[in-house]
mmCIF file of C-alpha atoms and ligand atoms in Angstrom:
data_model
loop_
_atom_site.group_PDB
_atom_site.id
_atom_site.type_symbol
_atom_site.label_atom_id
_atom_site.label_comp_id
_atom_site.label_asym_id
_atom_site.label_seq_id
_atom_site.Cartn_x
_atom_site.Cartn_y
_atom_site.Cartn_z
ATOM 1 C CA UNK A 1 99.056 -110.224 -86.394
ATOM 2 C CA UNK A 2 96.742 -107.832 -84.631
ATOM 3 C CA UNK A 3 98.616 -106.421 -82.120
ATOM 4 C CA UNK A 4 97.382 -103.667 -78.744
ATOM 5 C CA UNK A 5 97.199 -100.093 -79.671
ATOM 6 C CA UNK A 6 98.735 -97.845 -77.043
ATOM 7 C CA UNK A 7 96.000 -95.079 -75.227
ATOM 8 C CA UNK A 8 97.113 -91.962 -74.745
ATOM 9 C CA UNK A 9 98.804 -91.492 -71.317
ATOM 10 C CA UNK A 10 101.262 -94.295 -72.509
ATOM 11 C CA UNK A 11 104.443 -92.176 -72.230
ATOM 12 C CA UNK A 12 105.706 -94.484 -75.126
ATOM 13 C CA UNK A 13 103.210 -92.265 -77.044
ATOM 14 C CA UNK A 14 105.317 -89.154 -76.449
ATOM 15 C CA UNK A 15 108.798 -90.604 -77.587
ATOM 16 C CA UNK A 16 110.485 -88.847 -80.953
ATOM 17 C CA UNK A 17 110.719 -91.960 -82.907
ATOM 18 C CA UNK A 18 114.182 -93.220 -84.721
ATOM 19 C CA UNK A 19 114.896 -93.109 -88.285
ATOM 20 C CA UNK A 20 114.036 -96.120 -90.260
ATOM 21 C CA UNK A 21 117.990 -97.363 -91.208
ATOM 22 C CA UNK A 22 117.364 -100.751 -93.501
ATOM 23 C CA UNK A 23 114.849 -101.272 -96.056
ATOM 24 C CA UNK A 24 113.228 -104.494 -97.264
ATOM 25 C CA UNK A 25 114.114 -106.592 -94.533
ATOM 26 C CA UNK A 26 112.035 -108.922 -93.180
ATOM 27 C CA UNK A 27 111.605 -107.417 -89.920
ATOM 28 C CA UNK A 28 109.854 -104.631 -91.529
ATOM 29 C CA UNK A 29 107.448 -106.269 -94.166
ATOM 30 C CA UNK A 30 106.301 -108.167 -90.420
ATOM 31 C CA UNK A 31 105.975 -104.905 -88.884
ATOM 32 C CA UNK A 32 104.004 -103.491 -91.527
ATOM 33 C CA UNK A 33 101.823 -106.232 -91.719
ATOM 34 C CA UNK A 34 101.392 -106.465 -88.203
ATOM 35 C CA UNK A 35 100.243 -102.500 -88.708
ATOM 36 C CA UNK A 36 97.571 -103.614 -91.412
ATOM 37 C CA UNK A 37 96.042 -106.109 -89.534
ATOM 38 C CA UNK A 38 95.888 -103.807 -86.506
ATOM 39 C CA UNK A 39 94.360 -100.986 -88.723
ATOM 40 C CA UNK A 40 92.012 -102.919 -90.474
ATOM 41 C CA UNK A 41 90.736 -104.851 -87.319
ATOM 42 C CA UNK A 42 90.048 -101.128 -86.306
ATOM 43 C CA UNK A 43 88.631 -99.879 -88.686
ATOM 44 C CA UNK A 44 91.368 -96.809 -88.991
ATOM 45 C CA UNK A 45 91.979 -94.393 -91.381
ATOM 46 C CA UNK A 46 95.583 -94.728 -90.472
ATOM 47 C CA UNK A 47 98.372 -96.173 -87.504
ATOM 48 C CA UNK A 48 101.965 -95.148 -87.021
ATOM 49 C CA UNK A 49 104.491 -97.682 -85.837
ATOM 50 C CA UNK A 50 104.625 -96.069 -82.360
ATOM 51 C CA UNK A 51 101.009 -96.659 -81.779
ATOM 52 C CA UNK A 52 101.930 -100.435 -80.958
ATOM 53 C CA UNK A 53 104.847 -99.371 -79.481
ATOM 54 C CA UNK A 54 107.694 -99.562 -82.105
ATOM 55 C CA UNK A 55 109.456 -96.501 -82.195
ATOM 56 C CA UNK A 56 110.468 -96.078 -85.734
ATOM 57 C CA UNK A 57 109.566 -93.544 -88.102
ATOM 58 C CA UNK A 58 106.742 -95.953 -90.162
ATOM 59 C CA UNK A 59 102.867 -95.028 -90.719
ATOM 60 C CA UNK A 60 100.021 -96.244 -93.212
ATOM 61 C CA UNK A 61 97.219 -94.747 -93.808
ATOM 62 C CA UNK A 62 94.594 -94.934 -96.749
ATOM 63 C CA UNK A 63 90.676 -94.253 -96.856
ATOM 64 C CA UNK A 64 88.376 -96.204 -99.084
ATOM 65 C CA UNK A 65 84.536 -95.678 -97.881
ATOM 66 C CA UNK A 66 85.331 -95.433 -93.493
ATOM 67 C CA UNK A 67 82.264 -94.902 -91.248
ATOM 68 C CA UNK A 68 84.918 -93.022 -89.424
ATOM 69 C CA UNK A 69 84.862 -90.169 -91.981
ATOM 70 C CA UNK A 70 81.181 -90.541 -93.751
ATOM 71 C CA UNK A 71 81.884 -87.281 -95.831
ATOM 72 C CA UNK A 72 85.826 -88.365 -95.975
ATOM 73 C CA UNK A 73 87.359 -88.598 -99.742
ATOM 74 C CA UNK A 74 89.127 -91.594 -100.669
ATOM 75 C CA UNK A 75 93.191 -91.688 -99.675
ATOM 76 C CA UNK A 76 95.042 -94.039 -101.641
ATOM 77 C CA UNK A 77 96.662 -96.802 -99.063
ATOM 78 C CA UNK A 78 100.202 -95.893 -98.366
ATOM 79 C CA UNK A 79 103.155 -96.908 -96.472
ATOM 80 C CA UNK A 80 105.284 -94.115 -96.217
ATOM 81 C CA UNK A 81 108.863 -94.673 -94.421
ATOM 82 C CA UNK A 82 110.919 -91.835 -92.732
ATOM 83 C CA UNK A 83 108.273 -89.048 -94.270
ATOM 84 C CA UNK A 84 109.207 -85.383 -94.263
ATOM 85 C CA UNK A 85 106.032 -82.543 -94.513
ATOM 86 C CA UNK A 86 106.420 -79.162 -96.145
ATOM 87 C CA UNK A 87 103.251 -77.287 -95.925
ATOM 88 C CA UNK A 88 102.389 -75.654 -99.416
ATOM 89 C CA UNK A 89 100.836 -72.636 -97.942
ATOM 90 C CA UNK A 90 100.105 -71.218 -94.586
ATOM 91 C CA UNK A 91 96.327 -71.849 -94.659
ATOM 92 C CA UNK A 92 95.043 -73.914 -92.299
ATOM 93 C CA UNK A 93 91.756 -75.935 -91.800
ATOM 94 C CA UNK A 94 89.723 -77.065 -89.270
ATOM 95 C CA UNK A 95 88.169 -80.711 -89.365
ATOM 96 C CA UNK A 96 86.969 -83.499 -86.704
ATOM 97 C CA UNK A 97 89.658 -85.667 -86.453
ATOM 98 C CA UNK A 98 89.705 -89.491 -84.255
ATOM 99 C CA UNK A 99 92.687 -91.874 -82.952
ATOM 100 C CA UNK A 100 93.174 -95.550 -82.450
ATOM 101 C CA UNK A 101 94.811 -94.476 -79.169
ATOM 102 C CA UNK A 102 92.320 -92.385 -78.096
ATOM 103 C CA UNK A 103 89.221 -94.139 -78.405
ATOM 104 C CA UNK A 104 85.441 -93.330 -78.613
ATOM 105 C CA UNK A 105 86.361 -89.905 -79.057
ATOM 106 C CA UNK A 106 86.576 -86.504 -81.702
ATOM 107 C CA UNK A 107 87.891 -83.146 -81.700
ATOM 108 C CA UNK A 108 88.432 -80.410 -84.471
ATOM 109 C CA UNK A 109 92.025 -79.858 -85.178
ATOM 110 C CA UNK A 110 93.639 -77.324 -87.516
ATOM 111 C CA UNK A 111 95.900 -78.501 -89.798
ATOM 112 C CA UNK A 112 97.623 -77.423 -93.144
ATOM 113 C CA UNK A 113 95.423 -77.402 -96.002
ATOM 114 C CA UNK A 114 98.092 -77.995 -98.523
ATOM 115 C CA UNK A 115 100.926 -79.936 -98.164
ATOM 116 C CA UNK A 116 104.201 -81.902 -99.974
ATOM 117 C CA UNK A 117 105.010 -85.271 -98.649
ATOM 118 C CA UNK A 118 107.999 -87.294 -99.268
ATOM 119 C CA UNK A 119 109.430 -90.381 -97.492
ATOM 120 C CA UNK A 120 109.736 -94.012 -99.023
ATOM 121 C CA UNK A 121 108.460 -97.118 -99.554
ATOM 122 C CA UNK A 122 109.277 -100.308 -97.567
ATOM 123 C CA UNK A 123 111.658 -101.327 -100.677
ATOM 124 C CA UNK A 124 113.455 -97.780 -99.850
ATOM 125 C CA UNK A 125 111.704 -96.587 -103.177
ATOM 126 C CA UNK A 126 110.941 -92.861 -102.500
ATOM 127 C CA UNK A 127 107.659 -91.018 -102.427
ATOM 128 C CA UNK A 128 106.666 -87.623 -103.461
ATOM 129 C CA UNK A 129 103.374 -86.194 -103.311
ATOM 130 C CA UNK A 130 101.023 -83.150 -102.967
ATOM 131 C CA UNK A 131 97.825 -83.301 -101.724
ATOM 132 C CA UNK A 132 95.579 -81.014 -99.479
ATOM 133 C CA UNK A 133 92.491 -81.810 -97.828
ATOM 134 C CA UNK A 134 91.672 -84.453 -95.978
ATOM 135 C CA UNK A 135 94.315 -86.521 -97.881
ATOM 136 C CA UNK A 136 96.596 -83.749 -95.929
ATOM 137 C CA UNK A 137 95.045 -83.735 -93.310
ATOM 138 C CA UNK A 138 95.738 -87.916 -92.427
ATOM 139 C CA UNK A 139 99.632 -87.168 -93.067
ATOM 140 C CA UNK A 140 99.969 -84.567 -90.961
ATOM 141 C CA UNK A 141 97.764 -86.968 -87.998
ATOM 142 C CA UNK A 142 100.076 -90.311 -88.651
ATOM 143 C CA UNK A 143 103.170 -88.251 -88.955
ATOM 144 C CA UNK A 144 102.893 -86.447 -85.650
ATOM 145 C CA UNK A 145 102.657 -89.696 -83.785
ATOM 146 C CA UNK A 146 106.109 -89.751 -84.776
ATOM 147 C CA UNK A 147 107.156 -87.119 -82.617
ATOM 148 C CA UNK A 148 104.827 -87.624 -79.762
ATOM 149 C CA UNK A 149 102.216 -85.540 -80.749
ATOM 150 C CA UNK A 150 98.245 -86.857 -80.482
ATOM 151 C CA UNK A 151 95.837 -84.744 -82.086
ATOM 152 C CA UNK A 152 94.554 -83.736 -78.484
ATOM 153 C CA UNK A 153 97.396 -81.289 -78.097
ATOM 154 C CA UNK A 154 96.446 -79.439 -80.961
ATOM 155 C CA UNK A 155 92.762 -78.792 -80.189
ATOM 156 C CA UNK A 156 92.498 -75.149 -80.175
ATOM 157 C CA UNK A 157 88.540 -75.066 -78.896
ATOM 158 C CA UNK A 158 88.145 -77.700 -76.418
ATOM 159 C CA UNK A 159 84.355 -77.221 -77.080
ATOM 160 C CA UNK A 160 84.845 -79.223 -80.090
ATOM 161 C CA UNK A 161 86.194 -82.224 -78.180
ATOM 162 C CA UNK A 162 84.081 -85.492 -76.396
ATOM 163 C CA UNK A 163 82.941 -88.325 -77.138
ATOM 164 C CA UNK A 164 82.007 -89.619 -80.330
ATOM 165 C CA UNK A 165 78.771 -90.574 -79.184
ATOM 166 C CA UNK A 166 77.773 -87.557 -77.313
ATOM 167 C CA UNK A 167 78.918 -85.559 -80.270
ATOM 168 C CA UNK A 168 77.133 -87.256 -82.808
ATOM 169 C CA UNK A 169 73.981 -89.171 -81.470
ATOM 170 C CA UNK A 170 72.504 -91.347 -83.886
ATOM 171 C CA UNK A 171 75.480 -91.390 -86.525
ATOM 172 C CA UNK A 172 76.708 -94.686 -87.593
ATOM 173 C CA UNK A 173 80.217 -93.776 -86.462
ATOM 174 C CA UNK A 174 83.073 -96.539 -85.404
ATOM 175 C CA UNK A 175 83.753 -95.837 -81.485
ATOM 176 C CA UNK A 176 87.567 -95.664 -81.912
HETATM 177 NI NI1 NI B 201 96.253 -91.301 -84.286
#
């Protein structure tokens, strides 16, 4: 089911959200699913659980070809369950980045450009992976919804921040 995506200025938005405590239950798979539909109706490159207002520690995210991210590389679809980020180096990147909850708009954010990930599946199967790049840089987006952080409060140059149409006139770019 496609469900509402919570803007920013939703205080629900800037909740820590709680560990995920039972795997494979059916309450889960329909929260998940509810998730895909919601990101796929979108468009988005990714959507964590408190997005549509469930505060548990739960994102997706995968990239095949998005007009979100024309130049993006492909990011293999994931669920990832209570995830945990160690950054791999201390070099950081700059890149635009968008958000289902704040719509029609783009900033440049600095993130880590190399990065271990490990969480689980929805079967509590665990995860373990390093990737850098844009790969990287969608973890390190999804995962800070989890503790109430949109990509807005990490815009360093606030130059580099409007609206998606303003910033890039003519682009075939999705709006949210
Ligand atoms: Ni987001």
């Amino acid at each position: 089911m496609i469900r509402d995506v919570l803007r920013m200025g939703d205080p629900r938005l800037l909740e820590i959200s709680k560990p995920l405590e039972r795997f494979g239950t059916p309450e889960l798979f329909e929260l998940i699913r509810d998730m895909q539909d919601t990101m796929a109706h979108l468009n988005g490159a990714g959507l964590a659980a408190p997005q549509i207002g469930v505060l548990l520690r739960v994102v997706i995210f995968g990239v095949e070809k998005n007009p979100r991210y024309p130049d993006a590389e492909e990011v293999p679809f994931t669920i990832l369950c209570n995830p945990e980020l160690t950054p791999l180096s201390d070099e950081m990147e700059d890149g635009w980045e968008g958000c289902l909850s704040v719509p029609g708009m783009r900033g440049v954010v600095p993130r880590y450009k190399r990065l271990r990930y490990a969480g689980f599946d929805p079967h509590g199967t665990r995860i373990e992976r390093e990737v850098s790049d844009f790969h990287a840089r969608v973890v390190q987006h999804e995962c800070d919804h989890l503790d109430g952080m949109l990509y807005p409060m990490r815009i360093r140059d606030f130059r580099k921040f409007g609206f998606t149409e303003a910033l890039f006139p003519g682009e075939e770019i999705a709006d949210d």
